[in-house]
Coordinates of C-alpha atoms and ligand atoms in Angstrom, one line a residue:
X394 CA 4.1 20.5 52.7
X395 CA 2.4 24.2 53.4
X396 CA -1.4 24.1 53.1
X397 CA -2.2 25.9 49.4
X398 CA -4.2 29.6 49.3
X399 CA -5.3 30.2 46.1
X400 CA -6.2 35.0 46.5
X401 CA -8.3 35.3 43.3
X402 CA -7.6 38.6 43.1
X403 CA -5.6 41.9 44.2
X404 CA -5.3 42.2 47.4
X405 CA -4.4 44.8 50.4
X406 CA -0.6 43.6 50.9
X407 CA -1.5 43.4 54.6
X408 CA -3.3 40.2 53.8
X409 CA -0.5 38.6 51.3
X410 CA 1.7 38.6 54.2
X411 CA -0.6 37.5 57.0
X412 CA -1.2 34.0 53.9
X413 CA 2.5 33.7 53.4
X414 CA 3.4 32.9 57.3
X415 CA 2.1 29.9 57.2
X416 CA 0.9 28.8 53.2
X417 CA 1.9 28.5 50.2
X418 CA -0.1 31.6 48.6
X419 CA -0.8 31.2 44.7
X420 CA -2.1 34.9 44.5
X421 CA -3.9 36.4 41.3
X422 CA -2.3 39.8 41.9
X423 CA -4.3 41.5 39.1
X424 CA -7.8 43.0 38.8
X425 CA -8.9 40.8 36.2
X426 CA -11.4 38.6 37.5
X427 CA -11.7 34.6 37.1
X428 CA -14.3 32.6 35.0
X429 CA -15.5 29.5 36.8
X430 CA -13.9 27.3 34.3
X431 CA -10.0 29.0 35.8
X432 CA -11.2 28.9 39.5
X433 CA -12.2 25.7 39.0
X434 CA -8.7 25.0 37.3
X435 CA -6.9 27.2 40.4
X436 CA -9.0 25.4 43.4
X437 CA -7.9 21.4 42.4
X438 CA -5.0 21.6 44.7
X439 CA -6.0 23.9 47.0
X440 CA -7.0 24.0 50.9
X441 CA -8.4 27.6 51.1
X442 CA -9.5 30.5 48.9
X443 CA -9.7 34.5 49.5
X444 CA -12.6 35.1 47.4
X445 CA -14.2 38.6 46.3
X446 CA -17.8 39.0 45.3
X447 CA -16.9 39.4 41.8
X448 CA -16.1 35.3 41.7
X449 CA -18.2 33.1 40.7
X450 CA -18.2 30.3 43.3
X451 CA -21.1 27.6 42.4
X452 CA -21.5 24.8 43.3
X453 CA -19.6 23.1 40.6
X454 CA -17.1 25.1 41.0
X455 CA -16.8 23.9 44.7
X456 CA -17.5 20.2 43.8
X457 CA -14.7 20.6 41.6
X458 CA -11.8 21.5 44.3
X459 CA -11.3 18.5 46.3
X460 CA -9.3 19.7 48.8
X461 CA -11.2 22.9 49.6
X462 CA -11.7 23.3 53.8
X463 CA -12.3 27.5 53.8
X464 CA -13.7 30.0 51.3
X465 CA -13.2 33.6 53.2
X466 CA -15.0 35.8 50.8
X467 CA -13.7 40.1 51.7
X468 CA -17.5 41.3 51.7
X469 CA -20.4 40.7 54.1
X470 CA -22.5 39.7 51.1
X471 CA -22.0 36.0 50.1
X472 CA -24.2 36.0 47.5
X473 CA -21.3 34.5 45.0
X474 CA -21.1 32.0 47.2
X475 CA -23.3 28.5 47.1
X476 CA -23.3 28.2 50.5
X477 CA -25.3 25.3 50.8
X478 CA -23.0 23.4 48.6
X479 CA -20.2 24.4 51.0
X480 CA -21.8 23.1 53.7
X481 CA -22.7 19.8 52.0
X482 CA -19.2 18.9 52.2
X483 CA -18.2 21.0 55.7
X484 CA -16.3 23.4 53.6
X485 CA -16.0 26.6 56.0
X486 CA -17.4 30.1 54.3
X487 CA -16.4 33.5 56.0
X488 CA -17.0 36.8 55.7
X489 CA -16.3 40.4 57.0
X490 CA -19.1 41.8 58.5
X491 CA -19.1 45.0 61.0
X492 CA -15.7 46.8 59.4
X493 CA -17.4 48.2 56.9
X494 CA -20.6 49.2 58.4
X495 CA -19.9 53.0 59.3
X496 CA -18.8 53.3 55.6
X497 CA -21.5 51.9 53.8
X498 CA -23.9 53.7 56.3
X499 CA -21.5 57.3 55.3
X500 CA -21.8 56.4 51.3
X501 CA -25.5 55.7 51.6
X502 CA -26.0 58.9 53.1
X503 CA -24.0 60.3 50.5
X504 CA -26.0 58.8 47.7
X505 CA -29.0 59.6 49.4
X506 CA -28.2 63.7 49.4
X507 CA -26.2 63.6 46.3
X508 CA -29.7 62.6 45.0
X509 CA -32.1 64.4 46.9
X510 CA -29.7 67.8 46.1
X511 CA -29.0 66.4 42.3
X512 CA -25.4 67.0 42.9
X513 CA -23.7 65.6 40.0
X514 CA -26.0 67.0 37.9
X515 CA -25.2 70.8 39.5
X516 CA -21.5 69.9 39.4
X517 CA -21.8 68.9 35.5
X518 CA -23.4 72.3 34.9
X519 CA -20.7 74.0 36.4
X520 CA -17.6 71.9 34.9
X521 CA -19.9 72.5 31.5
X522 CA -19.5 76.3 31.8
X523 CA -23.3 76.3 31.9
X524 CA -23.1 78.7 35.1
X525 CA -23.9 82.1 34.3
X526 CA -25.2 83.3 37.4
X527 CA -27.2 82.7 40.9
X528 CA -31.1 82.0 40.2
X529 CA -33.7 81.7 42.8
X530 CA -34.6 78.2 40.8
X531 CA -31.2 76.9 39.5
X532 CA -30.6 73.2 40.6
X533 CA -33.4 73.1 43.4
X534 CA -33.6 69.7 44.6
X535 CA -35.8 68.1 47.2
X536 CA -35.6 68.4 51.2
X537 CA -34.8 65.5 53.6
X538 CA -34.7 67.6 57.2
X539 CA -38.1 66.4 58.5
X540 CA -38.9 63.8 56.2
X541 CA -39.9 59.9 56.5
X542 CA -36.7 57.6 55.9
X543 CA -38.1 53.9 55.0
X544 CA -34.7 51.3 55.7
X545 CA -35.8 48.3 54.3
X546 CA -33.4 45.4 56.6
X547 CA -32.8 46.9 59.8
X548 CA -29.2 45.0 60.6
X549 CA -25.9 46.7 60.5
X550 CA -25.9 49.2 57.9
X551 CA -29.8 49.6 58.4
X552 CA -29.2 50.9 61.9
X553 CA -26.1 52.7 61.3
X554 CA -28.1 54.4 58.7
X555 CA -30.8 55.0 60.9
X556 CA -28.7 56.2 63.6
X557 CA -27.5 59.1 61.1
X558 CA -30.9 60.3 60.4
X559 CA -31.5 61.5 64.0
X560 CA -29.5 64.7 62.7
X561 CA -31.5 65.3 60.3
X562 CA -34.8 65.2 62.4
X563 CA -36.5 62.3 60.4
X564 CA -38.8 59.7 60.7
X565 CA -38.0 56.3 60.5
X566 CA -39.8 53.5 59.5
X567 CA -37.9 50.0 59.5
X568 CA -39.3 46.5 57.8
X569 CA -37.5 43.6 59.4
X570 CA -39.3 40.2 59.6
X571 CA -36.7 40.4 62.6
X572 CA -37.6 43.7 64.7
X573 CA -35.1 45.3 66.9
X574 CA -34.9 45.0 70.8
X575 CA -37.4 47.9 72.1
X576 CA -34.7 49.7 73.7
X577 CA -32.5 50.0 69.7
X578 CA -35.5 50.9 68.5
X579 CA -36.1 53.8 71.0
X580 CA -32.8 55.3 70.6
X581 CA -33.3 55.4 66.9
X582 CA -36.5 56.5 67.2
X583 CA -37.4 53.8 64.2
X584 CA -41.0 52.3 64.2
X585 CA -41.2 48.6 62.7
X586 CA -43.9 48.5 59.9
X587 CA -44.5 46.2 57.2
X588 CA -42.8 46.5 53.8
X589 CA -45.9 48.3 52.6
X590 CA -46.5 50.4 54.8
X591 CA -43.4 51.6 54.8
X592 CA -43.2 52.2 50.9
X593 CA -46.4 54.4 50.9
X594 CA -45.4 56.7 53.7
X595 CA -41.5 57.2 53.0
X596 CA -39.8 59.6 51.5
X597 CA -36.5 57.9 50.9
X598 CA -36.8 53.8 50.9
X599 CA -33.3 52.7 51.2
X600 CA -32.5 48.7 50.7
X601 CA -30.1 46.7 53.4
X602 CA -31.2 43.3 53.2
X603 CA -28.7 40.9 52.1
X604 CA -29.4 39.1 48.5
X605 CA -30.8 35.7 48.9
X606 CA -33.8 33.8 46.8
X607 CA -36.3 36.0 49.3
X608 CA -34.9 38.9 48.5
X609 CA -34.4 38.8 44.8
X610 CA -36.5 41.4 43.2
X611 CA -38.3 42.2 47.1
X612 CA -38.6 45.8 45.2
X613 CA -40.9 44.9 42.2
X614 CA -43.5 46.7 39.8
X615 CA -45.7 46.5 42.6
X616 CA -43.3 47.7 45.0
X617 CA -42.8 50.7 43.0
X618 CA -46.3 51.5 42.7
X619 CA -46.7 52.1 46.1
X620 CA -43.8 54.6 46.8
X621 CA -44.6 58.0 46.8
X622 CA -44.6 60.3 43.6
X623 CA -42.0 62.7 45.0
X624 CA -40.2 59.6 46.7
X625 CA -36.2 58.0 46.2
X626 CA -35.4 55.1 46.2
X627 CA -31.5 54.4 47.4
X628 CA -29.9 50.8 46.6
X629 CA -26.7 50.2 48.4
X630 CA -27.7 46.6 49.4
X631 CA -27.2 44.4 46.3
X632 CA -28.5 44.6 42.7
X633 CA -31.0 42.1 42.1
X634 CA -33.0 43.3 44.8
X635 CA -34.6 45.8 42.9
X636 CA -36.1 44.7 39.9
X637 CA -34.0 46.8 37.5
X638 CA -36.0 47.2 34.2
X639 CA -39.5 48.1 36.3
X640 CA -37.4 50.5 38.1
X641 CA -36.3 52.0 35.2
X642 CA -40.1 52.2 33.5
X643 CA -41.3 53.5 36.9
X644 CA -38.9 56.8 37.0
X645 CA -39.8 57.3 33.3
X646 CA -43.0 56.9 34.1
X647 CA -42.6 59.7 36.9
X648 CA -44.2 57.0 39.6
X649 CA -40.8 58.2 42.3
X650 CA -38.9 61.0 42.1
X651 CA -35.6 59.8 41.8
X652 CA -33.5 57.2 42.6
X653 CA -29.7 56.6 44.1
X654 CA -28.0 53.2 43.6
X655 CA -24.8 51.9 44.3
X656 CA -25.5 48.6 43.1
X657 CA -27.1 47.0 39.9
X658 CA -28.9 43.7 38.4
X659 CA -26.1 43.0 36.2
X660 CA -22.9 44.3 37.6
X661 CA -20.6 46.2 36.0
X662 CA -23.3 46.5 33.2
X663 CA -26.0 49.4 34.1
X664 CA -29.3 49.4 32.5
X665 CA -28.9 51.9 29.5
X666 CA -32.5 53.3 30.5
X667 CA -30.9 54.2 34.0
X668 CA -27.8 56.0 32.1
X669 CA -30.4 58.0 30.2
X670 CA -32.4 58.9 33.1
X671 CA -31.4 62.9 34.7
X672 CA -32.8 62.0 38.0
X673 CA -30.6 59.1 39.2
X674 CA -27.6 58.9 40.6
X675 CA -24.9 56.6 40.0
X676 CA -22.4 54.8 41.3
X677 CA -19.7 51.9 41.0
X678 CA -20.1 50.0 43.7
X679 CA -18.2 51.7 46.5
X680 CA -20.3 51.5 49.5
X681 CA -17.2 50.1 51.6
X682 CA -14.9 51.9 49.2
X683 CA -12.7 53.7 51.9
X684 CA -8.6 52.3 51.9
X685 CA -8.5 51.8 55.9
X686 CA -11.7 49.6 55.7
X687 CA -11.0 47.7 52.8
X688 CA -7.4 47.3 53.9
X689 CA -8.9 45.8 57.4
X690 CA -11.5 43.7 55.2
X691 CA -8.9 42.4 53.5
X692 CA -6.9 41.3 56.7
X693 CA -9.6 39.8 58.3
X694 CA -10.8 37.3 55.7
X695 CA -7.1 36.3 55.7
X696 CA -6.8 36.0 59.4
X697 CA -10.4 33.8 59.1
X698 CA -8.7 31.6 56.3
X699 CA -5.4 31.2 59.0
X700 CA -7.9 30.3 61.2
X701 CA -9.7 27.4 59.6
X702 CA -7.0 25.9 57.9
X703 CA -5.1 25.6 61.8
X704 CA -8.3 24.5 63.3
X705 CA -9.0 27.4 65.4
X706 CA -12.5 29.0 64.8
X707 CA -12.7 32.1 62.5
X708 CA -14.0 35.0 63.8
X709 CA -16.7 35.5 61.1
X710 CA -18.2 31.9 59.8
X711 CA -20.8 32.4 57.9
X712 CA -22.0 28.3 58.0
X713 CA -21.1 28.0 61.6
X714 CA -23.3 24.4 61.3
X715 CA -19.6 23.1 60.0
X716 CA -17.6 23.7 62.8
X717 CA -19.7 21.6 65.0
Ligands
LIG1812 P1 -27.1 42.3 58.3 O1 -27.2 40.8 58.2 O2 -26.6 42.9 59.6 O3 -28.5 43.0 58.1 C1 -29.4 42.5 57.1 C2 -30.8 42.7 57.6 O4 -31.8 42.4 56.6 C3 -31.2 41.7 58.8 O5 -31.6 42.4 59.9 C4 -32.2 40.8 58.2 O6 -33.2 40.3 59.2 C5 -32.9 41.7 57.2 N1 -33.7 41.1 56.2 C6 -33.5 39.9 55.6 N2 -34.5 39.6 54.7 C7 -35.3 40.7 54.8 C8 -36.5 41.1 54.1 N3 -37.1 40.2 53.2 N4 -37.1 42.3 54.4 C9 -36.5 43.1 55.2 N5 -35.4 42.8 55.9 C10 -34.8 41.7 55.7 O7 -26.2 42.8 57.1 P2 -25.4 44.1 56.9 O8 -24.0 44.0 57.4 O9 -26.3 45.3 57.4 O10 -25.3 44.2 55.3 C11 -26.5 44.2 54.5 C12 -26.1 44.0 53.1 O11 -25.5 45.1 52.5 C13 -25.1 42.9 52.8 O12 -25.7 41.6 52.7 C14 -24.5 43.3 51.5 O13 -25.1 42.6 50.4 C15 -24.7 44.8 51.4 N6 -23.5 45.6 51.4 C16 -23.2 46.4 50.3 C17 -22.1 47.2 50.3 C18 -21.7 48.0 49.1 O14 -20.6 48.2 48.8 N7 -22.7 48.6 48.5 C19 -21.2 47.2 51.4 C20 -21.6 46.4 52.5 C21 -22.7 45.6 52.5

């Protein structure tokens, strides 16, 4: 009998047909997304999962699918995951790192200016029939050519976010406890700081650490307090690494300038202070929202499931300790 794939979710068809050569695929081809109680329900008979970072896969979840050998989750972030409990019983997790790094690094830089120039606010004004004519103060927005960029986790998408601020003739700060080999750092011209530092001298912080316990709320009240007055802060990373109801006291409190996030505590809800708020910009979670990456993403955590359930090793284990 065919090994079982359980895809959670819709998927890029490119995936679907790299599953069905060799399993039998029982694929969720909707967008709703499933509680823990149906994955649970879904997993009890299956050998491998194509997970999305929308489910919920706990630890009872994975104690609850017997059979379970891969979870290949189509994100880099795992934080949906309890890897630990995967691990604990040599279940493989995977991921897709690197495909989506140039995107996330473009949609940052995106946020960031969209923020810095407040362009959806100029864009409602015009589509409101507001525009009446050219003023020398209409819409004026805050520079970033010359100015201090703070990346907070200097790995993929922090370099590739550095790397695009050479153009714009900034400075950049990075905070890493893992600082980048001398020569990186050169070519980026990126100076390693501590997390402090770096939020007091930075005109734009903007988050690419992954989510883990360490991480959870790294950008706090006291975090805040330190930034700049006429500072952004840009979240692309994940949600609960910004402490979501400080943030939205310290912009009310006019203690940064403005912020630009991608991601949020309490996804899809958004604070209502942060929908209230004229100075931030929002968006749905699209950081690796372009169709040729997502389309690859989606290929590759099926080609890492193939991979696992044949005994070959995946090209993106994220718990590596199980393949021995
Ligand atoms: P990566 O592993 O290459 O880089 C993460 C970096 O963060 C590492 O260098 C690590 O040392 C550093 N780090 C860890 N803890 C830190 C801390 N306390 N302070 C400072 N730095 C710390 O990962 P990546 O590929 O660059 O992705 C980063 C994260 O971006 C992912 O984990 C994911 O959650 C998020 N992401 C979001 C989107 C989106 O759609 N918005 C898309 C892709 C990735």
């Amino acid at each position: 009998m065919k090994p079982r794939v359980l895809v959670t979710r819709h998927v890029y068809p490119a995936a679907i047909g790299i599953l069905q050569e060799h399993f039998a695929v029982d694929y969720q081809d909707g967008h709703g997304v499933m509680d823990a109680a149906t994955l649970a329900r879904r997993l009890q008979h299956a050998q491998g999962v194509v997970c999305q970072l929308t489910d919920p896969l706990g630890a009872e979840v994975i104690g609850s699918a017997p059979a379970l050998r891969v979870i290949a989750t189509i994100a880099v972030g795992h934080d949906n995951i309890d890897v630990p409990a995967a691990t604990a019983r040599r279940i493989v997790v995977t991921n897709t790192p690197g495909v989506l790094t140039e995107a996330t690094a473009d949609l940052t830089w995106a946020l960031l200016l969209a923020t810095a120039r407040r362009l959806p606010a100029a864009e409602r004004f015009l589509r409101a029939g507001e525009w009446r004519r050219w003023d020398v103060d209409l819409l004026c927005g805050a520079d970033v050519q010359g100015r201090t960029l703070g990346v907070v986790g200097f790995g993929r998408i922090g370099q590739a976010v550095a790397r695009r601020a050479l153009g714009f003739g900034m400075r950049v700060l990075y905070a890493d406890p893992e600082p980048a080999p001398e020569a990186l750092a050169q070519e980026l011209r990126a100076q390693h700081v501590p997390l402090d530092l770096l939020l007091q001298q930075s005109d734009f912080v903007s988050l690419h650490v992954p989510l883990r316990e360490s991480t959870r709320h790294l950008i706090g009240v006291a975090q805040l307090c330190r930034m700049k007055r006429t500072a952004f802060l840009i979240n692309t990373s994940r949600g609960p690494v910004v402490d979501e109801p400080a943030l939205v006291a310290a912009l009310e409190e006019g203690l940064l300038a403005g912020a630009g996030l991608d991601v949020f505590e309490h996804e899809p809800r958004v604070h209502p202070g942060l929908l209230e708020l004229p100075n931030v910009v929002l968006l749905p979670h699209v950081g690796s929202a372009v169709t040729s990456v997502r389309s690859l993403m989606c290929a590759l955590a099926a080609r890492d499931c193939v991979a696992v359930l044949r005994g070959e090793r995946p090209q993106h284990p994220v718990n590596p300790e199980v393949l021995g």
